[in-house]
Amino acid sequence: MDSRFFSPGSITALPTLGALRAAAAPIDPTVPLHDPTLEPRDEAVFLLTAAAEIEHALMVQYLYAAYSVRVVNGDPNQEKLEEVQELIIQIAREEMGHLATVQNLLHLVGGPLNFNREHSPYASEIYPFRFTLEPLTLDSLSKYVTAESPAELPPDMSQEERELVEQIHRDADQANGGQEVRHVGPIFARLEHLFAEGLADADLRLDTFDLHAKFSDWGFEPRNADAGEPLIVVSFPDTEVGLVREAAVAAVRAIGAQGEGFDSGPAGTESHFERFFDIYQRVSTLSSAGAVITWPVATNPNTTPVPSTSHSAPNEVAAALEAHASTGRITHPRARAWAHLFNLRYRLLLGQLGHFLRLDQALYSDAPGPQLGDRTARGLLLIGTFDEMRHLKKIAGKLAQLPKDNPPGPVHAGPTFELPYTLNLPDGEPQRWRMHLDASRAAVRIIEELRQSETDGFLDDLLAGDGKAQVVMQSLAQGNGIPPESLPTGFGKAVRILEEAVRGFTVNGRVHDNFWAEKTRDQFINEARPRPVQLNPDGSVVRDPNTAPLVQRLEGTAPGNRMPRFRPPVPAARIGFIRQWITEGCPDDSPPGQVGVDHERNPAPEALITPDPQPTSLSFESDIKVLFRTNPDRSSMLFKFDLHRYEDVRDHATDILARLEEGTMPCDGGWPPERIATFRQWIADGKQP
């Protein structure tokens, strides 16, 4: 990590999980974590800045792991792999909620917002483990389980589960380059103390609520408790300082309990630790059964250019960075173009999210008439951020299938998540919109280049959507308002409200899908299921919105579930427009007969290469040597043989396997069954070097 903020030694070294459990006393939250000691408000800003980077980094790494999962129609394990993928995506969503709440807390104490994160491969004093974009494996999962572990394991865990957790912790250290995974619980414990009694009343700003992210805008609830927990997006509307202080303490405590804190959360909830532990066991079972878990995506994929050979010899730091970049560098032209497109959409997401949290404005117009429920500039930033989340997910799926190298080899590219050259926003509103416009125009250039060599409906839809968005960005960048002609009207506006209520994502419910999409006004009125409005015998619309099933479901007055499920309610102003539209007889747009919402297509899938059912022979150098840790595995056996020397392990393989199977090796705990199976398979393959 560079020294822009978290310079070495500035934060008290965070404990490893082993040190935390071995300590005679719990961490003292009254002790400052910054050296030298800061003023309480200043330290709160410092720690919230650290927390923001931790949440952002974890979110991105979890998303990469989820996008690496190989979900293919017809695969015998498709349903199980889809469940694993969705479980990880939900944890990443919850990290997004944590990130939003941390920004709200930064507003509350008058600190600058922070959307940065780690981007180097080296250890940092504030991160639980080295930042690595890597496919989902038991090793990567071991780091996630360990980083999210509470100080004390849940009391209902069996002895067998506890032993597995201890093995996972040991594996996590090895997967983290031999360095123990740190625990970031002290950050949240110290923040809880600062908000409870360290900060003065005057340190809390009660005038920032209108800038906050709110659950009503960003919230999400899983289908059931097994799929995860509702997002923690806490805002602070109160004007009484004591109530705000209590709410801030509760928010910090909730984030820690759900994720990286010391506690595992209240009864009836499942923390990230418990869910990652469940995912680990699922993946272990699938791997043992021979399932193909992931696409063969690169570790730390990137679009960095190949260094010029004309330059002088690099220094040691430059050489190390180049060695890191070269292993994941994408050189295949198509994959590189898609990766650049991914990075620009990531930039648009971060830029619009940061802009949203700096703009004090209502989200929707409450003016009566045709403008009722129209999005304001801030409302456009909200839906624009969700649009980019959807785009990133789809492009990530494409990159996981594209080759990394030119000419193509066995390794695929993967989503890059490279940070833009700056995350700072200009001071003026027009200049902020101009920044988004520039990023969008750069994305369009890449789309147009891709369309010259490939046909893909997703690119066509993306280009059309960007063209409409740029009309608005251009107007706002010139200091004007939202062009009236860019806002939907009539039927188009009614169904656009429904589409935006689910943030543009596909609804895969048992009751209905996006029933409003791909329909004209007449198809929507007459054919949509569930039926949106009541019709008279002559086919005309009953103009009483109170009897309309659509209104009843949106307002939650009909039997059954409110619509949309798992998302916040549709705002009153937007329901007000739908009521108004029904009162007017559900008028069509001009010209009539247009489809109101065209659903964005998915990227065209790449030709699948069926994995070879016969695994290639395992080798000592690639598959076996890495299983033995330098310390204590290798060091404790050097008196007899060297576990990192091929000839020694080859000659003692039978004895080593026997000890592995009886659990007396390694000395600090037995290997999991799948690791022993790998060693056994290496022997069966002929002990290849």
PDB file of N, CA and C in Angstrom, residues 340-342 344-346 348-349 352 383-385 387-388 390-392 395 433 436-448 450-451 457-475 486 496 600:
ATOM      1  N   HIS A 340     -10.835  -3.340 -20.321  1.00  0.00           N
ATOM      2  CA  HIS A 340     -10.863  -1.873 -20.274  1.00  0.00           C
ATOM      3  C   HIS A 340     -12.296  -1.373 -20.093  1.00  0.00           C
ATOM      4  N   LEU A 341     -13.226  -2.029 -20.783  1.00  0.00           N
ATOM      5  CA  LEU A 341     -14.629  -1.651 -20.632  1.00  0.00           C
ATOM      6  C   LEU A 341     -15.080  -1.893 -19.198  1.00  0.00           C
ATOM      7  N   PHE A 342     -14.665  -3.008 -18.611  1.00  0.00           N
ATOM      8  CA  PHE A 342     -14.999  -3.300 -17.214  1.00  0.00           C
ATOM      9  C   PHE A 342     -14.454  -2.211 -16.291  1.00  0.00           C
ATOM     10  N   LEU A 344     -13.757   0.889 -16.906  1.00  0.00           N
ATOM     11  CA  LEU A 344     -14.460   2.163 -17.060  1.00  0.00           C
ATOM     12  C   LEU A 344     -15.835   2.115 -16.396  1.00  0.00           C
ATOM     13  N   ARG A 345     -16.520   0.954 -16.466  1.00  0.00           N
ATOM     14  CA  ARG A 345     -17.804   0.846 -15.777  1.00  0.00           C
ATOM     15  C   ARG A 345     -17.591   0.878 -14.261  1.00  0.00           C
ATOM     16  N   TYR A 346     -16.503   0.296 -13.779  1.00  0.00           N
ATOM     17  CA  TYR A 346     -16.144   0.346 -12.357  1.00  0.00           C
ATOM     18  C   TYR A 346     -15.883   1.792 -11.942  1.00  0.00           C
ATOM     19  N   LEU A 348     -17.194   4.440 -13.408  1.00  0.00           N
ATOM     20  CA  LEU A 348     -18.493   5.115 -13.408  1.00  0.00           C
ATOM     21  C   LEU A 348     -19.273   4.791 -12.140  1.00  0.00           C
ATOM     22  N   LEU A 349     -19.204   3.539 -11.695  1.00  0.00           N
ATOM     23  CA  LEU A 349     -19.907   3.162 -10.468  1.00  0.00           C
ATOM     24  C   LEU A 349     -19.374   3.952  -9.273  1.00  0.00           C
ATOM     25  N   GLN A 352     -20.214   7.773  -9.565  1.00  0.00           N
ATOM     26  CA  GLN A 352     -21.606   8.131  -9.315  1.00  0.00           C
ATOM     27  C   GLN A 352     -21.995   7.908  -7.854  1.00  0.00           C
ATOM     28  N   ILE A 383     -29.826   5.365  -9.618  1.00  0.00           N
ATOM     29  CA  ILE A 383     -30.108   4.280 -10.551  1.00  0.00           C
ATOM     30  C   ILE A 383     -28.916   4.034 -11.461  1.00  0.00           C
ATOM     31  N   GLY A 384     -28.123   5.080 -11.740  1.00  0.00           N
ATOM     32  CA  GLY A 384     -26.917   4.904 -12.544  1.00  0.00           C
ATOM     33  C   GLY A 384     -25.903   4.006 -11.861  1.00  0.00           C
ATOM     34  N   THR A 385     -25.784   4.126 -10.539  1.00  0.00           N
ATOM     35  CA  THR A 385     -24.877   3.255  -9.791  1.00  0.00           C
ATOM     36  C   THR A 385     -25.337   1.806  -9.873  1.00  0.00           C
ATOM     37  N   ASP A 387     -27.178   0.534 -12.243  1.00  0.00           N
ATOM     38  CA  ASP A 387     -26.966   0.100 -13.626  1.00  0.00           C
ATOM     39  C   ASP A 387     -25.547  -0.432 -13.807  1.00  0.00           C
ATOM     40  N   GLU A 388     -24.574   0.270 -13.229  1.00  0.00           N
ATOM     41  CA  GLU A 388     -23.190  -0.168 -13.391  1.00  0.00           C
ATOM     42  C   GLU A 388     -22.910  -1.453 -12.615  1.00  0.00           C
ATOM     43  N   ARG A 390     -24.995  -3.869 -12.384  1.00  0.00           N
ATOM     44  CA  ARG A 390     -25.515  -4.902 -13.295  1.00  0.00           C
ATOM     45  C   ARG A 390     -24.558  -5.108 -14.472  1.00  0.00           C
ATOM     46  N   HIS A 391     -24.053  -4.007 -15.033  1.00  0.00           N
ATOM     47  CA  HIS A 391     -23.125  -4.123 -16.159  1.00  0.00           C
ATOM     48  C   HIS A 391     -21.856  -4.857 -15.749  1.00  0.00           C
ATOM     49  N   LEU A 392     -21.325  -4.534 -14.572  1.00  0.00           N
ATOM     50  CA  LEU A 392     -20.087  -5.176 -14.122  1.00  0.00           C
ATOM     51  C   LEU A 392     -20.277  -6.683 -13.955  1.00  0.00           C
ATOM     52  N   ILE A 395     -20.300  -8.182 -17.519  1.00  0.00           N
ATOM     53  CA  ILE A 395     -18.991  -8.147 -18.172  1.00  0.00           C
ATOM     54  C   ILE A 395     -18.024  -9.092 -17.467  1.00  0.00           C
ATOM     55  N   TRP A 433     -20.379  16.215 -13.391  1.00  0.00           N
ATOM     56  CA  TRP A 433     -21.092  15.548 -14.479  1.00  0.00           C
ATOM     57  C   TRP A 433     -20.209  15.421 -15.712  1.00  0.00           C
ATOM     58  N   HIS A 436     -18.151  12.283 -15.296  1.00  0.00           N
ATOM     59  CA  HIS A 436     -18.903  11.073 -15.662  1.00  0.00           C
ATOM     60  C   HIS A 436     -19.053  10.972 -17.179  1.00  0.00           C
ATOM     61  N   LEU A 437     -19.302  12.101 -17.818  1.00  0.00           N
ATOM     62  CA  LEU A 437     -19.480  12.115 -19.271  1.00  0.00           C
ATOM     63  C   LEU A 437     -18.211  11.643 -19.970  1.00  0.00           C
ATOM     64  N   ASP A 438     -17.053  12.107 -19.511  1.00  0.00           N
ATOM     65  CA  ASP A 438     -15.794  11.687 -20.124  1.00  0.00           C
ATOM     66  C   ASP A 438     -15.591  10.183 -19.995  1.00  0.00           C
ATOM     67  N   ALA A 439     -15.878   9.632 -18.805  1.00  0.00           N
ATOM     68  CA  ALA A 439     -15.728   8.186 -18.608  1.00  0.00           C
ATOM     69  C   ALA A 439     -16.699   7.417 -19.495  1.00  0.00           C
ATOM     70  N   SER A 440     -17.923   7.914 -19.624  1.00  0.00           N
ATOM     71  CA  SER A 440     -18.919   7.246 -20.460  1.00  0.00           C
ATOM     72  C   SER A 440     -18.507   7.282 -21.929  1.00  0.00           C
ATOM     73  N   ARG A 441     -17.977   8.411 -22.367  1.00  0.00           N
ATOM     74  CA  ARG A 441     -17.533   8.511 -23.768  1.00  0.00           C
ATOM     75  C   ARG A 441     -16.378   7.549 -24.042  1.00  0.00           C
ATOM     76  N   ALA A 442     -15.475   7.404 -23.089  1.00  0.00           N
ATOM     77  CA  ALA A 442     -14.368   6.458 -23.261  1.00  0.00           C
ATOM     78  C   ALA A 442     -14.907   5.034 -23.364  1.00  0.00           C
ATOM     79  N   ALA A 443     -15.929   4.719 -22.555  1.00  0.00           N
ATOM     80  CA  ALA A 443     -16.534   3.387 -22.612  1.00  0.00           C
ATOM     81  C   ALA A 443     -17.195   3.148 -23.967  1.00  0.00           C
ATOM     82  N   VAL A 444     -17.860   4.165 -24.497  1.00  0.00           N
ATOM     83  CA  VAL A 444     -18.533   4.032 -25.787  1.00  0.00           C
ATOM     84  C   VAL A 444     -17.517   3.766 -26.894  1.00  0.00           C
ATOM     85  N   ARG A 445     -16.352   4.416 -26.840  1.00  0.00           N
ATOM     86  CA  ARG A 445     -15.332   4.164 -27.861  1.00  0.00           C
ATOM     87  C   ARG A 445     -14.910   2.697 -27.865  1.00  0.00           C
ATOM     88  N   ILE A 446     -14.772   2.120 -26.674  1.00  0.00           N
ATOM     89  CA  ILE A 446     -14.388   0.708 -26.605  1.00  0.00           C
ATOM     90  C   ILE A 446     -15.515  -0.176 -27.122  1.00  0.00           C
ATOM     91  N   ILE A 447     -16.755   0.159 -26.780  1.00  0.00           N
ATOM     92  CA  ILE A 447     -17.897  -0.619 -27.275  1.00  0.00           C
ATOM     93  C   ILE A 447     -17.919  -0.602 -28.797  1.00  0.00           C
ATOM     94  N   GLU A 448     -17.720   0.572 -29.382  1.00  0.00           N
ATOM     95  CA  GLU A 448     -17.751   0.685 -30.839  1.00  0.00           C
ATOM     96  C   GLU A 448     -16.617  -0.110 -31.485  1.00  0.00           C
ATOM     97  N   LEU A 450     -15.264  -2.864 -30.206  1.00  0.00           N
ATOM     98  CA  LEU A 450     -15.626  -4.269 -30.071  1.00  0.00           C
ATOM     99  C   LEU A 450     -16.670  -4.675 -31.098  1.00  0.00           C
ATOM    100  N   ARG A 451     -17.626  -3.784 -31.361  1.00  0.00           N
ATOM    101  CA  ARG A 451     -18.706  -4.101 -32.291  1.00  0.00           C
ATOM    102  C   ARG A 451     -18.221  -4.230 -33.734  1.00  0.00           C
ATOM    103  N   GLY A 457     -25.575  -8.664 -28.625  1.00  0.00           N
ATOM    104  CA  GLY A 457     -26.721  -7.837 -28.272  1.00  0.00           C
ATOM    105  C   GLY A 457     -26.492  -7.013 -27.025  1.00  0.00           C
ATOM    106  N   PHE A 458     -25.681  -7.524 -26.095  1.00  0.00           N
ATOM    107  CA  PHE A 458     -25.380  -6.764 -24.884  1.00  0.00           C
ATOM    108  C   PHE A 458     -24.649  -5.474 -25.226  1.00  0.00           C
ATOM    109  N   LEU A 459     -23.690  -5.533 -26.143  1.00  0.00           N
ATOM    110  CA  LEU A 459     -22.970  -4.326 -26.546  1.00  0.00           C
ATOM    111  C   LEU A 459     -23.915  -3.330 -27.202  1.00  0.00           C
ATOM    112  N   ASP A 460     -24.852  -3.830 -28.019  1.00  0.00           N
ATOM    113  CA  ASP A 460     -25.829  -2.946 -28.653  1.00  0.00           C
ATOM    114  C   ASP A 460     -26.683  -2.242 -27.598  1.00  0.00           C
ATOM    115  N   ASP A 461     -27.151  -3.000 -26.614  1.00  0.00           N
ATOM    116  CA  ASP A 461     -27.988  -2.418 -25.561  1.00  0.00           C
ATOM    117  C   ASP A 461     -27.190  -1.439 -24.708  1.00  0.00           C
ATOM    118  N   LEU A 462     -25.934  -1.788 -24.430  1.00  0.00           N
ATOM    119  CA  LEU A 462     -25.086  -0.910 -23.635  1.00  0.00           C
ATOM    120  C   LEU A 462     -24.841   0.399 -24.369  1.00  0.00           C
ATOM    121  N   LEU A 463     -24.610   0.320 -25.664  1.00  0.00           N
ATOM    122  CA  LEU A 463     -24.373   1.514 -26.460  1.00  0.00           C
ATOM    123  C   LEU A 463     -25.612   2.407 -26.479  1.00  0.00           C
ATOM    124  N   ALA A 464     -26.791   1.799 -26.632  1.00  0.00           N
ATOM    125  CA  ALA A 464     -28.029   2.591 -26.641  1.00  0.00           C
ATOM    126  C   ALA A 464     -28.254   3.256 -25.291  1.00  0.00           C
ATOM    127  N   GLY A 465     -28.041   2.523 -24.202  1.00  0.00           N
ATOM    128  CA  GLY A 465     -28.208   3.103 -22.877  1.00  0.00           C
ATOM    129  C   GLY A 465     -27.225   4.217 -22.598  1.00  0.00           C
ATOM    130  N   ASP A 466     -25.980   4.042 -23.031  1.00  0.00           N
ATOM    131  CA  ASP A 466     -24.980   5.089 -22.818  1.00  0.00           C
ATOM    132  C   ASP A 466     -25.319   6.339 -23.617  1.00  0.00           C
ATOM    133  N   GLY A 467     -25.859   6.142 -24.813  1.00  0.00           N
ATOM    134  CA  GLY A 467     -26.226   7.308 -25.614  1.00  0.00           C
ATOM    135  C   GLY A 467     -27.283   8.154 -24.926  1.00  0.00           C
ATOM    136  N   LYS A 468     -28.295   7.503 -24.334  1.00  0.00           N
ATOM    137  CA  LYS A 468     -29.336   8.241 -23.608  1.00  0.00           C
ATOM    138  C   LYS A 468     -28.771   8.913 -22.359  1.00  0.00           C
ATOM    139  N   ALA A 469     -27.899   8.200 -21.645  1.00  0.00           N
ATOM    140  CA  ALA A 469     -27.326   8.769 -20.428  1.00  0.00           C
ATOM    141  C   ALA A 469     -26.451   9.979 -20.741  1.00  0.00           C
ATOM    142  N   GLN A 470     -25.755   9.935 -21.871  1.00  0.00           N
ATOM    143  CA  GLN A 470     -24.851  11.036 -22.207  1.00  0.00           C
ATOM    144  C   GLN A 470     -25.603  12.322 -22.550  1.00  0.00           C
ATOM    145  N   VAL A 471     -26.815  12.185 -23.059  1.00  0.00           N
ATOM    146  CA  VAL A 471     -27.628  13.384 -23.316  1.00  0.00           C
ATOM    147  C   VAL A 471     -27.871  14.130 -22.008  1.00  0.00           C
ATOM    148  N   VAL A 472     -28.189  13.387 -20.959  1.00  0.00           N
ATOM    149  CA  VAL A 472     -28.433  13.993 -19.648  1.00  0.00           C
ATOM    150  C   VAL A 472     -27.135  14.537 -19.065  1.00  0.00           C
ATOM    151  N   MET A 473     -26.052  13.745 -19.118  1.00  0.00           N
ATOM    152  CA  MET A 473     -24.767  14.183 -18.583  1.00  0.00           C
ATOM    153  C   MET A 473     -24.290  15.458 -19.262  1.00  0.00           C
ATOM    154  N   GLN A 474     -24.464  15.520 -20.578  1.00  0.00           N
ATOM    155  CA  GLN A 474     -24.036  16.699 -21.332  1.00  0.00           C
ATOM    156  C   GLN A 474     -24.785  17.938 -20.859  1.00  0.00           C
ATOM    157  N   SER A 475     -26.093  17.813 -20.672  1.00  0.00           N
ATOM    158  CA  SER A 475     -26.888  18.956 -20.230  1.00  0.00           C
ATOM    159  C   SER A 475     -26.478  19.412 -18.834  1.00  0.00           C
ATOM    160  N   SER A 486     -35.707  13.773 -22.158  1.00  0.00           N
ATOM    161  CA  SER A 486     -34.995  12.552 -21.775  1.00  0.00           C
ATOM    162  C   SER A 486     -35.758  11.742 -20.735  1.00  0.00           C
ATOM    163  N   ARG A 496     -41.188   1.888 -16.415  1.00  0.00           N
ATOM    164  CA  ARG A 496     -39.825   2.214 -16.002  1.00  0.00           C
ATOM    165  C   ARG A 496     -39.740   2.284 -14.476  1.00  0.00           C
ATOM    166  N   GLU A 600     -32.327  -5.431 -21.016  1.00  0.00           N
ATOM    167  CA  GLU A 600     -30.950  -5.535 -21.478  1.00  0.00           C
ATOM    168  C   GLU A 600     -30.537  -7.000 -21.613  1.00  0.00           C
TER     169      GLU A 600
END
